[in-house]
PDB file of C-alpha atoms in Angstrom:
ATOM      1  CA  ALA V   1     -14.903 -36.255   0.035  1.00  0.00           C
ATOM      2  CA  GLN V   2     -14.026 -32.941  -0.738  1.00  0.00           C
ATOM      3  CA  VAL V   3     -10.482 -32.322  -2.635  1.00  0.00           C
ATOM      4  CA  GLN V   4      -8.493 -29.491  -0.884  1.00  0.00           C
ATOM      5  CA  GLN V   5      -7.053 -27.283  -3.496  1.00  0.00           C
ATOM      6  CA  LYS V   6      -3.131 -27.313  -3.163  1.00  0.00           C
ATOM      7  CA  ILE V   7      -1.643 -24.036  -2.499  1.00  0.00           C
ATOM      8  CA  PRO V   8       1.533 -23.624  -4.575  1.00  0.00           C
ATOM      9  CA  PRO V   9       4.631 -22.626  -2.713  1.00  0.00           C
ATOM     10  CA  MET V  10       5.605 -19.097  -2.708  1.00  0.00           C
ATOM     11  CA  ALA V  11       8.063 -17.650  -5.104  1.00  0.00           C
ATOM     12  CA  PRO V  12      11.673 -17.271  -3.979  1.00  0.00           C
ATOM     13  CA  ASN V  13      11.450 -13.366  -4.047  1.00  0.00           C
ATOM     14  CA  THR V  14       8.055 -13.156  -2.501  1.00  0.00           C
ATOM     15  CA  LEU V  15       8.311 -11.850   1.352  1.00  0.00           C
ATOM     16  CA  ALA V  16       4.474 -12.418   2.154  1.00  0.00           C
ATOM     17  CA  ARG V  17       1.301 -13.678   0.791  1.00  0.00           C
ATOM     18  CA  VAL V  18      -2.259 -13.280   2.163  1.00  0.00           C
ATOM     19  CA  GLY V  19      -4.678 -15.110   0.303  1.00  0.00           C
ATOM     20  CA  ASP V  20      -4.029 -14.035  -3.742  1.00  0.00           C
ATOM     21  CA  TRP V  21      -2.169 -10.947  -2.486  1.00  0.00           C
ATOM     22  CA  SER V  22       1.434 -11.069  -2.322  1.00  0.00           C
ATOM     23  CA  ILE V  23       4.519  -8.670  -1.967  1.00  0.00           C
ATOM     24  CA  THR V  24       7.915  -9.184  -3.144  1.00  0.00           C
ATOM     25  CA  ALA V  25      11.147  -8.239  -1.436  1.00  0.00           C
ATOM     26  CA  GLU V  26      11.812  -5.359  -3.652  1.00  0.00           C
ATOM     27  CA  GLU V  27       8.280  -4.268  -3.437  1.00  0.00           C
ATOM     28  CA  PHE V  28       8.687  -4.049   0.300  1.00  0.00           C
ATOM     29  CA  GLU V  29      11.720  -2.096  -0.032  1.00  0.00           C
ATOM     30  CA  GLU V  30       9.825   0.413  -2.536  1.00  0.00           C
ATOM     31  CA  ARG V  31       7.388   0.888   0.271  1.00  0.00           C
ATOM     32  CA  LEU V  32       9.730   1.423   3.198  1.00  0.00           C
ATOM     33  CA  ALA V  33      11.685   3.861   0.927  1.00  0.00           C
ATOM     34  CA  ALA V  34       8.354   5.850   0.234  1.00  0.00           C
ATOM     35  CA  LEU V  35       7.844   5.827   4.007  1.00  0.00           C
ATOM     36  CA  LYS V  36      11.215   7.126   4.656  1.00  0.00           C
ATOM     37  CA  GLU V  37      10.411  10.146   2.488  1.00  0.00           C
ATOM     38  CA  VAL V  38       7.183  10.854   4.174  1.00  0.00           C
ATOM     39  CA  VAL V  39       8.931  10.328   7.804  1.00  0.00           C
ATOM     40  CA  PRO V  40      12.593  10.881   7.559  1.00  0.00           C
ATOM     41  CA  GLU V  41      13.358   9.972  11.167  1.00  0.00           C
ATOM     42  CA  TYR V  42      11.898   6.410  10.656  1.00  0.00           C
ATOM     43  CA  ASP V  43      14.638   3.812  10.644  1.00  0.00           C
ATOM     44  CA  ILE V  44      13.796   1.515   7.874  1.00  0.00           C
ATOM     45  CA  ASN V  45      16.823  -0.757   8.627  1.00  0.00           C
ATOM     46  CA  ASP V  46      15.644  -1.565  12.078  1.00  0.00           C
ATOM     47  CA  PRO V  47      14.512  -5.062  12.151  1.00  0.00           C
ATOM     48  CA  GLU V  48      11.575  -4.320  14.755  1.00  0.00           C
ATOM     49  CA  ALA V  49      10.832  -1.186  12.462  1.00  0.00           C
ATOM     50  CA  ARG V  50      10.551  -3.467   9.273  1.00  0.00           C
ATOM     51  CA  ARG V  51       8.555  -6.186  10.814  1.00  0.00           C
ATOM     52  CA  LEU V  52       5.870  -3.590  12.080  1.00  0.00           C
ATOM     53  CA  VAL V  53       5.457  -2.270   8.560  1.00  0.00           C
ATOM     54  CA  LEU V  54       5.115  -5.832   7.124  1.00  0.00           C
ATOM     55  CA  ASP V  55       2.598  -6.652   9.875  1.00  0.00           C
ATOM     56  CA  GLU V  56       0.445  -3.734   9.001  1.00  0.00           C
ATOM     57  CA  LEU V  57       0.307  -4.268   5.415  1.00  0.00           C
ATOM     58  CA  VAL V  58      -0.538  -8.157   6.046  1.00  0.00           C
ATOM     59  CA  ASN V  59      -3.217  -6.957   8.626  1.00  0.00           C
ATOM     60  CA  GLN V  60      -4.664  -4.544   5.872  1.00  0.00           C
ATOM     61  CA  GLN V  61      -4.870  -7.150   3.409  1.00  0.00           C
ATOM     62  CA  VAL V  62      -6.756  -9.506   6.043  1.00  0.00           C
ATOM     63  CA  LEU V  63      -9.091  -6.798   6.495  1.00  0.00           C
ATOM     64  CA  VAL V  64      -9.597  -6.308   2.728  1.00  0.00           C
ATOM     65  CA  ILE V  65     -10.317  -9.937   2.212  1.00  0.00           C
ATOM     66  CA  GLY V  66     -12.803 -10.199   4.965  1.00  0.00           C
ATOM     67  CA  ALA V  67     -14.595  -6.869   3.487  1.00  0.00           C
ATOM     68  CA  GLU V  68     -14.628  -8.631   0.189  1.00  0.00           C
ATOM     69  CA  LYS V  69     -16.327 -11.771   1.582  1.00  0.00           C
ATOM     70  CA  ALA V  70     -18.773  -9.448   3.413  1.00  0.00           C
ATOM     71  CA  GLY V  71     -19.508  -7.706   0.096  1.00  0.00           C
ATOM     72  CA  LEU V  72     -18.580  -4.307   1.459  1.00  0.00           C
ATOM     73  CA  THR V  73     -16.274  -3.573  -1.844  1.00  0.00           C
ATOM     74  CA  ARG V  74     -19.457  -3.731  -3.948  1.00  0.00           C
ATOM     75  CA  GLN V  75     -20.751  -0.657  -2.038  1.00  0.00           C
ATOM     76  CA  ASN V  76     -21.465   2.225  -4.343  1.00  0.00           C
ATOM     77  CA  ASP V  77     -19.279   4.535  -2.218  1.00  0.00           C
ATOM     78  CA  ILE V  78     -16.546   2.196  -2.051  1.00  0.00           C
ATOM     79  CA  GLN V  79     -16.374   1.582  -5.662  1.00  0.00           C
ATOM     80  CA  ALA V  80     -16.672   5.391  -6.364  1.00  0.00           C
ATOM     81  CA  ALA V  81     -13.675   6.086  -3.984  1.00  0.00           C
ATOM     82  CA  VAL V  82     -11.575   3.292  -5.515  1.00  0.00           C
ATOM     83  CA  GLU V  83     -12.213   4.680  -9.185  1.00  0.00           C
ATOM     84  CA  GLU V  84     -11.487   8.240  -7.968  1.00  0.00           C
ATOM     85  CA  PHE V  85      -8.125   6.990  -6.401  1.00  0.00           C
ATOM     86  CA  HIS V  86      -7.428   5.309  -9.739  1.00  0.00           C
ATOM     87  CA  ARG V  87      -8.050   8.392 -11.684  1.00  0.00           C
ATOM     88  CA  THR V  88      -5.720  10.456  -9.183  1.00  0.00           C
ATOM     89  CA  LEU V  89      -2.890   7.954  -9.553  1.00  0.00           C
ATOM     90  CA  ILE V  90      -3.051   8.215 -13.535  1.00  0.00           C
ATOM     91  CA  VAL V  91      -3.157  11.920 -13.580  1.00  0.00           C
ATOM     92  CA  ARG V  92      -0.360  12.256 -11.079  1.00  0.00           C
ATOM     93  CA  GLU V  93       1.834   9.637 -13.234  1.00  0.00           C
ATOM     94  CA  VAL V  94       0.854  11.481 -16.286  1.00  0.00           C
ATOM     95  CA  ALA V  95       1.956  14.752 -14.944  1.00  0.00           C
ATOM     96  CA  ARG V  96       5.317  13.104 -13.689  1.00  0.00           C
ATOM     97  CA  GLN V  97       6.086  11.926 -17.254  1.00  0.00           C
ATOM     98  CA  LEU V  98       5.529  15.275 -18.789  1.00  0.00           C
ATOM     99  CA  THR V  99       7.456  17.198 -16.408  1.00  0.00           C
ATOM    100  CA  GLU V 100      10.323  15.070 -15.340  1.00  0.00           C
ATOM    101  CA  ASN V 101      12.932  16.439 -17.601  1.00  0.00           C
ATOM    102  CA  ILE V 102      12.016  20.018 -17.238  1.00  0.00           C
ATOM    103  CA  GLU V 103      13.793  22.532 -15.015  1.00  0.00           C
ATOM    104  CA  VAL V 104      14.963  25.904 -15.712  1.00  0.00           C
ATOM    105  CA  SER V 105      18.629  26.450 -15.980  1.00  0.00           C
ATOM    106  CA  GLU V 106      20.616  29.121 -14.338  1.00  0.00           C
ATOM    107  CA  ALA V 107      21.261  30.850 -17.522  1.00  0.00           C
ATOM    108  CA  GLU V 108      17.309  31.121 -17.954  1.00  0.00           C
ATOM    109  CA  ALA V 109      17.161  32.165 -14.198  1.00  0.00           C
ATOM    110  CA  ARG V 110      19.524  35.114 -14.748  1.00  0.00           C
ATOM    111  CA  ALA V 111      17.862  36.026 -18.011  1.00  0.00           C
ATOM    112  CA  PHE V 112      14.540  36.238 -15.947  1.00  0.00           C
ATOM    113  CA  TYR V 113      16.227  38.265 -13.154  1.00  0.00           C
ATOM    114  CA  ASP V 114      17.614  40.771 -15.510  1.00  0.00           C
ATOM    115  CA  GLU V 115      14.340  41.370 -17.344  1.00  0.00           C
ATOM    116  CA  ASN V 116      12.619  41.832 -13.953  1.00  0.00           C
ATOM    117  CA  ILE V 117      15.277  43.538 -12.063  1.00  0.00           C
ATOM    118  CA  GLU V 118      12.947  46.403 -11.085  1.00  0.00           C
ATOM    119  CA  ALA V 119      10.788  44.117  -9.161  1.00  0.00           C
ATOM    120  CA  MET V 120      13.494  42.082  -7.240  1.00  0.00           C
ATOM    121  CA  VAL V 121      13.634  44.319  -4.063  1.00  0.00           C
ATOM    122  CA  GLY V 122      12.898  43.337  -0.524  1.00  0.00           C
ATOM    123  CA  PRO V 123       9.954  44.507   1.420  1.00  0.00           C
ATOM    124  CA  ALA V 124       9.599  48.247   2.627  1.00  0.00           C
ATOM    125  CA  GLN V 125      10.512  48.607   6.332  1.00  0.00           C
ATOM    126  CA  TRP V 126       8.664  50.767   8.847  1.00  0.00           C
ATOM    127  CA  HIS V 127      10.154  52.150  11.916  1.00  0.00           C
ATOM    128  CA  VAL V 128       6.974  52.210  14.185  1.00  0.00           C
ATOM    129  CA  ARG V 129       6.251  53.116  17.822  1.00  0.00           C
ATOM    130  CA  GLU V 130       2.795  52.206  19.314  1.00  0.00           C
ATOM    131  CA  ILE V 131       0.626  53.245  22.212  1.00  0.00           C
ATOM    132  CA  VAL V 132      -1.502  50.778  23.732  1.00  0.00           C
ATOM    133  CA  MET V 133      -4.434  51.617  26.269  1.00  0.00           C
ATOM    134  CA  LEU V 134      -7.545  49.735  27.501  1.00  0.00           C
ATOM    135  CA  THR V 135     -10.455  52.300  26.450  1.00  0.00           C
ATOM    136  CA  LYS V 136     -10.828  54.751  23.645  1.00  0.00           C
ATOM    137  CA  ASP V 137     -11.134  57.647  26.149  1.00  0.00           C
ATOM    138  CA  GLN V 138      -7.834  57.017  27.544  1.00  0.00           C
ATOM    139  CA  VAL V 139      -5.990  56.817  24.254  1.00  0.00           C
ATOM    140  CA  THR V 140      -7.886  59.947  23.145  1.00  0.00           C
ATOM    141  CA  ASN V 141      -6.357  61.880  26.016  1.00  0.00           C
ATOM    142  CA  VAL V 142      -2.974  60.814  25.257  1.00  0.00           C
ATOM    143  CA  LEU V 143      -3.212  61.288  21.498  1.00  0.00           C
ATOM    144  CA  THR V 144      -4.563  64.830  22.483  1.00  0.00           C
ATOM    145  CA  GLU V 145      -1.372  65.493  24.350  1.00  0.00           C
ATOM    146  CA  VAL V 146       0.796  64.098  21.483  1.00  0.00           C
ATOM    147  CA  LEU V 147      -0.695  66.300  18.984  1.00  0.00           C
ATOM    148  CA  GLN V 148      -0.253  69.310  21.171  1.00  0.00           C
ATOM    149  CA  GLY V 149       3.555  68.720  21.276  1.00  0.00           C
ATOM    150  CA  ALA V 150       4.094  65.859  23.828  1.00  0.00           C
ATOM    151  CA  ASP V 151       6.830  63.441  22.945  1.00  0.00           C
ATOM    152  CA  PHE V 152       5.326  60.070  21.599  1.00  0.00           C
ATOM    153  CA  ALA V 153       7.876  58.116  23.106  1.00  0.00           C
ATOM    154  CA  GLU V 154       7.804  59.437  26.642  1.00  0.00           C
ATOM    155  CA  MET V 155       3.856  59.246  26.351  1.00  0.00           C
ATOM    156  CA  ALA V 156       4.218  55.486  25.572  1.00  0.00           C
ATOM    157  CA  ARG V 157       6.698  54.965  28.556  1.00  0.00           C
ATOM    158  CA  GLN V 158       4.142  56.595  30.858  1.00  0.00           C
ATOM    159  CA  ASN V 159       0.883  55.496  29.625  1.00  0.00           C
ATOM    160  CA  SER V 160       1.120  52.400  27.551  1.00  0.00           C
ATOM    161  CA  ILE V 161       0.080  48.740  28.484  1.00  0.00           C
ATOM    162  CA  GLY V 162       1.968  47.359  25.758  1.00  0.00           C
ATOM    163  CA  GLU V 163       4.902  45.066  25.994  1.00  0.00           C
ATOM    164  CA  THR V 164       6.938  47.905  24.306  1.00  0.00           C
ATOM    165  CA  ALA V 165       6.125  50.626  26.784  1.00  0.00           C
ATOM    166  CA  ALA V 166       9.493  50.499  28.580  1.00  0.00           C
ATOM    167  CA  SER V 167      11.131  51.298  25.214  1.00  0.00           C
ATOM    168  CA  GLY V 168       9.116  54.160  24.472  1.00  0.00           C
ATOM    169  CA  GLY V 169       6.544  51.978  22.429  1.00  0.00           C
ATOM    170  CA  ASP V 170       9.359  51.050  19.910  1.00  0.00           C
ATOM    171  CA  LEU V 171       8.494  48.048  17.548  1.00  0.00           C
ATOM    172  CA  GLY V 172      11.702  48.789  15.677  1.00  0.00           C
ATOM    173  CA  PHE V 173      11.948  48.286  11.960  1.00  0.00           C
ATOM    174  CA  ILE V 174       9.231  45.919  10.640  1.00  0.00           C
ATOM    175  CA  THR V 175       8.365  44.635   7.365  1.00  0.00           C
ATOM    176  CA  GLU V 176       4.913  43.010   8.324  1.00  0.00           C
ATOM    177  CA  GLU V 177       2.210  44.652  10.444  1.00  0.00           C
ATOM    178  CA  PRO V 178       1.575  42.635  13.531  1.00  0.00           C
ATOM    179  CA  PHE V 179      -2.319  42.814  12.834  1.00  0.00           C
ATOM    180  CA  PRO V 180      -4.183  43.954   9.960  1.00  0.00           C
ATOM    181  CA  GLN V 181      -5.696  47.119  11.852  1.00  0.00           C
ATOM    182  CA  MET V 182      -2.264  48.407  12.215  1.00  0.00           C
ATOM    183  CA  GLY V 183      -1.291  47.900   8.653  1.00  0.00           C
ATOM    184  CA  SER V 184      -4.358  49.713   7.544  1.00  0.00           C
ATOM    185  CA  ALA V 185      -3.328  52.637   9.878  1.00  0.00           C
ATOM    186  CA  LEU V 186       0.369  52.780   8.661  1.00  0.00           C
ATOM    187  CA  LEU V 187      -0.539  53.022   4.865  1.00  0.00           C
ATOM    188  CA  SER V 188      -1.526  56.646   4.906  1.00  0.00           C
ATOM    189  CA  LEU V 189       1.299  57.710   7.072  1.00  0.00           C
ATOM    190  CA  GLU V 190       4.404  59.674   6.079  1.00  0.00           C
ATOM    191  CA  ALA V 191       7.572  59.766   8.286  1.00  0.00           C
ATOM    192  CA  GLY V 192       6.793  61.737  11.604  1.00  0.00           C
ATOM    193  CA  ASP V 193       2.903  61.481  11.391  1.00  0.00           C
ATOM    194  CA  VAL V 194       0.786  60.019  14.161  1.00  0.00           C
ATOM    195  CA  SER V 195      -2.212  57.833  13.197  1.00  0.00           C
ATOM    196  CA  SER V 196      -5.678  58.082  14.456  1.00  0.00           C
ATOM    197  CA  ILE V 197      -7.243  55.910  16.992  1.00  0.00           C
ATOM    198  CA  PHE V 198      -7.974  52.125  16.166  1.00  0.00           C
ATOM    199  CA  LYS V 199      -8.989  49.022  17.857  1.00  0.00           C
ATOM    200  CA  GLY V 200      -6.549  46.074  18.184  1.00  0.00           C
ATOM    201  CA  PRO V 201      -5.924  42.681  20.051  1.00  0.00           C
ATOM    202  CA  LYS V 202      -4.911  44.436  23.272  1.00  0.00           C
ATOM    203  CA  GLY V 203      -7.079  47.372  23.455  1.00  0.00           C
ATOM    204  CA  TYR V 204      -7.150  50.862  21.515  1.00  0.00           C
ATOM    205  CA  TYR V 205      -3.933  52.013  19.625  1.00  0.00           C
ATOM    206  CA  VAL V 206      -2.273  55.015  18.074  1.00  0.00           C
ATOM    207  CA  VAL V 207       0.986  54.626  16.281  1.00  0.00           C
ATOM    208  CA  LYS V 208       3.826  56.808  15.127  1.00  0.00           C
ATOM    209  CA  LEU V 209       5.914  56.220  11.842  1.00  0.00           C
ATOM    210  CA  GLU V 210       9.238  57.204  12.700  1.00  0.00           C
ATOM    211  CA  GLU V 211      10.960  56.391   9.262  1.00  0.00           C
ATOM    212  CA  LYS V 212      10.009  54.284   6.145  1.00  0.00           C
ATOM    213  CA  LYS V 213      12.678  52.425   4.236  1.00  0.00           C
ATOM    214  CA  ASP V 214      12.067  51.220   0.575  1.00  0.00           C
ATOM    215  CA  GLY V 215      12.756  47.646   0.085  1.00  0.00           C
ATOM    216  CA  GLU V 216      16.535  47.125  -1.109  1.00  0.00           C
ATOM    217  CA  GLN V 217      17.509  45.522  -4.265  1.00  0.00           C
ATOM    218  CA  VAL V 218      17.704  41.596  -3.858  1.00  0.00           C
ATOM    219  CA  SER V 219      20.890  40.171  -5.588  1.00  0.00           C
ATOM    220  CA  TYR V 220      20.780  37.336  -7.997  1.00  0.00           C
ATOM    221  CA  ASP V 221      22.534  34.872  -5.902  1.00  0.00           C
ATOM    222  CA  GLU V 222      20.019  35.592  -3.093  1.00  0.00           C
ATOM    223  CA  ILE V 223      17.188  34.878  -5.080  1.00  0.00           C
ATOM    224  CA  LYS V 224      18.334  32.320  -7.637  1.00  0.00           C
ATOM    225  CA  GLU V 225      16.978  29.215  -6.221  1.00  0.00           C
ATOM    226  CA  ASP V 226      13.641  30.720  -5.739  1.00  0.00           C
ATOM    227  CA  ILE V 227      13.597  31.825  -9.443  1.00  0.00           C
ATOM    228  CA  ILE V 228      14.569  28.564 -10.606  1.00  0.00           C
ATOM    229  CA  GLN V 229      12.059  26.737  -8.411  1.00  0.00           C
ATOM    230  CA  SER V 230       9.191  29.075  -9.339  1.00  0.00           C
ATOM    231  CA  GLN V 231       9.888  29.311 -13.157  1.00  0.00           C
ATOM    232  CA  THR V 232      10.416  25.548 -13.175  1.00  0.00           C
ATOM    233  CA  LEU V 233       6.986  25.052 -11.805  1.00  0.00           C
ATOM    234  CA  LEU V 234       5.451  27.588 -14.153  1.00  0.00           C
ATOM    235  CA  MET V 235       7.022  25.627 -17.107  1.00  0.00           C
ATOM    236  CA  GLN V 236       5.777  22.415 -15.759  1.00  0.00           C
ATOM    237  CA  GLN V 237       2.115  23.607 -15.319  1.00  0.00           C
ATOM    238  CA  GLN V 238       2.234  24.915 -18.886  1.00  0.00           C
ATOM    239  CA  LYS V 239       3.508  21.662 -20.339  1.00  0.00           C
ATOM    240  CA  ILE V 240       0.658  19.928 -18.623  1.00  0.00           C
ATOM    241  CA  LEU V 241      -1.976  22.575 -19.775  1.00  0.00           C
ATOM    242  CA  ASP V 242      -0.642  22.438 -23.418  1.00  0.00           C
ATOM    243  CA  HIS V 243      -0.997  18.691 -23.238  1.00  0.00           C
ATOM    244  CA  LEU V 244      -4.421  18.964 -21.909  1.00  0.00           C
ATOM    245  CA  GLU V 245      -5.471  21.386 -24.817  1.00  0.00           C
ATOM    246  CA  ARG V 246      -4.154  18.782 -27.244  1.00  0.00           C
ATOM    247  CA  LEU V 247      -6.219  16.212 -26.003  1.00  0.00           C
ATOM    248  CA  LYS V 248      -9.344  18.085 -25.586  1.00  0.00           C
ATOM    249  CA  ALA V 249      -8.958  19.098 -29.314  1.00  0.00           C
ATOM    250  CA  THR V 250      -9.365  15.473 -30.233  1.00  0.00           C
ATOM    251  CA  THR V 251     -11.742  14.297 -27.478  1.00  0.00           C
ATOM    252  CA  ASN V 252     -15.638  14.698 -27.607  1.00  0.00           C
ATOM    253  CA  ILE V 253     -16.729  16.456 -24.631  1.00  0.00           C
ATOM    254  CA  GLU V 254     -20.475  17.301 -24.014  1.00  0.00           C
ATOM    255  CA  ILE V 255     -21.758  19.449 -20.981  1.00  0.00           C
ATOM    256  CA  ASN V 256     -25.410  20.117 -20.413  1.00  0.00           C
ATOM    257  CA  GLU V 257     -24.985  23.481 -19.273  1.00  0.00           C
ATOM    258  CA  GLN V 258     -28.881  23.632 -18.087  1.00  0.00           C
ATOM    259  CA  LEU V 259     -28.142  21.045 -15.349  1.00  0.00           C
ATOM    260  CA  LEU V 260     -24.772  22.926 -14.203  1.00  0.00           C
TER     261      LEU V 260
END
């Protein structure tokens, strides 16, 4: 008679076991915490929600065991994907360990701000009016009248099909162009100038630049957090690059350029 192998009892801290795979209560809590980071609204203390997560882990492992028995895990593409994921995890952990204690201080951020204060300005602002018409011939006639002295705002009220027509084509002060063609048209204009005709999303356009304001100085307090974040990221990236260069200096690397 065949002797059936006795399955040992689960350890006291083991939450679930599927074949040779098991998960402890502590590991399950770590999974829940990771899920909470990705989906903040997920209630990981709700019993039903916890059961759903555990059931999903169990179901996944049952499928894996089935795939292993069917030989799927021996397929080249599966093995390659597992190896790639393994490398990714290792690289991620190396990067985490190298950079976990690197953060730019407020003093360093302030010094960076003072050294680059001329660049710490907000975007320029353009006060723009537009006239939009369906055909190029229509807008050509209107532009001719404007160039002969007609009031741009009044011509916009009478002729434009744009949403701004009622306000004389007034887009107000903008810091970004509504679409690229308008941005190109505005670049060459001085205050008071009217553009040539260009095509846009709703037809044919002409714009008038009423006023241009240079970007205002941004205070340190306004930009401090952005400086700390960006400079910290740069320092972390440099730390990783330095570590990589040291390793490459002591590692044999060969590349067949003819096959590249």
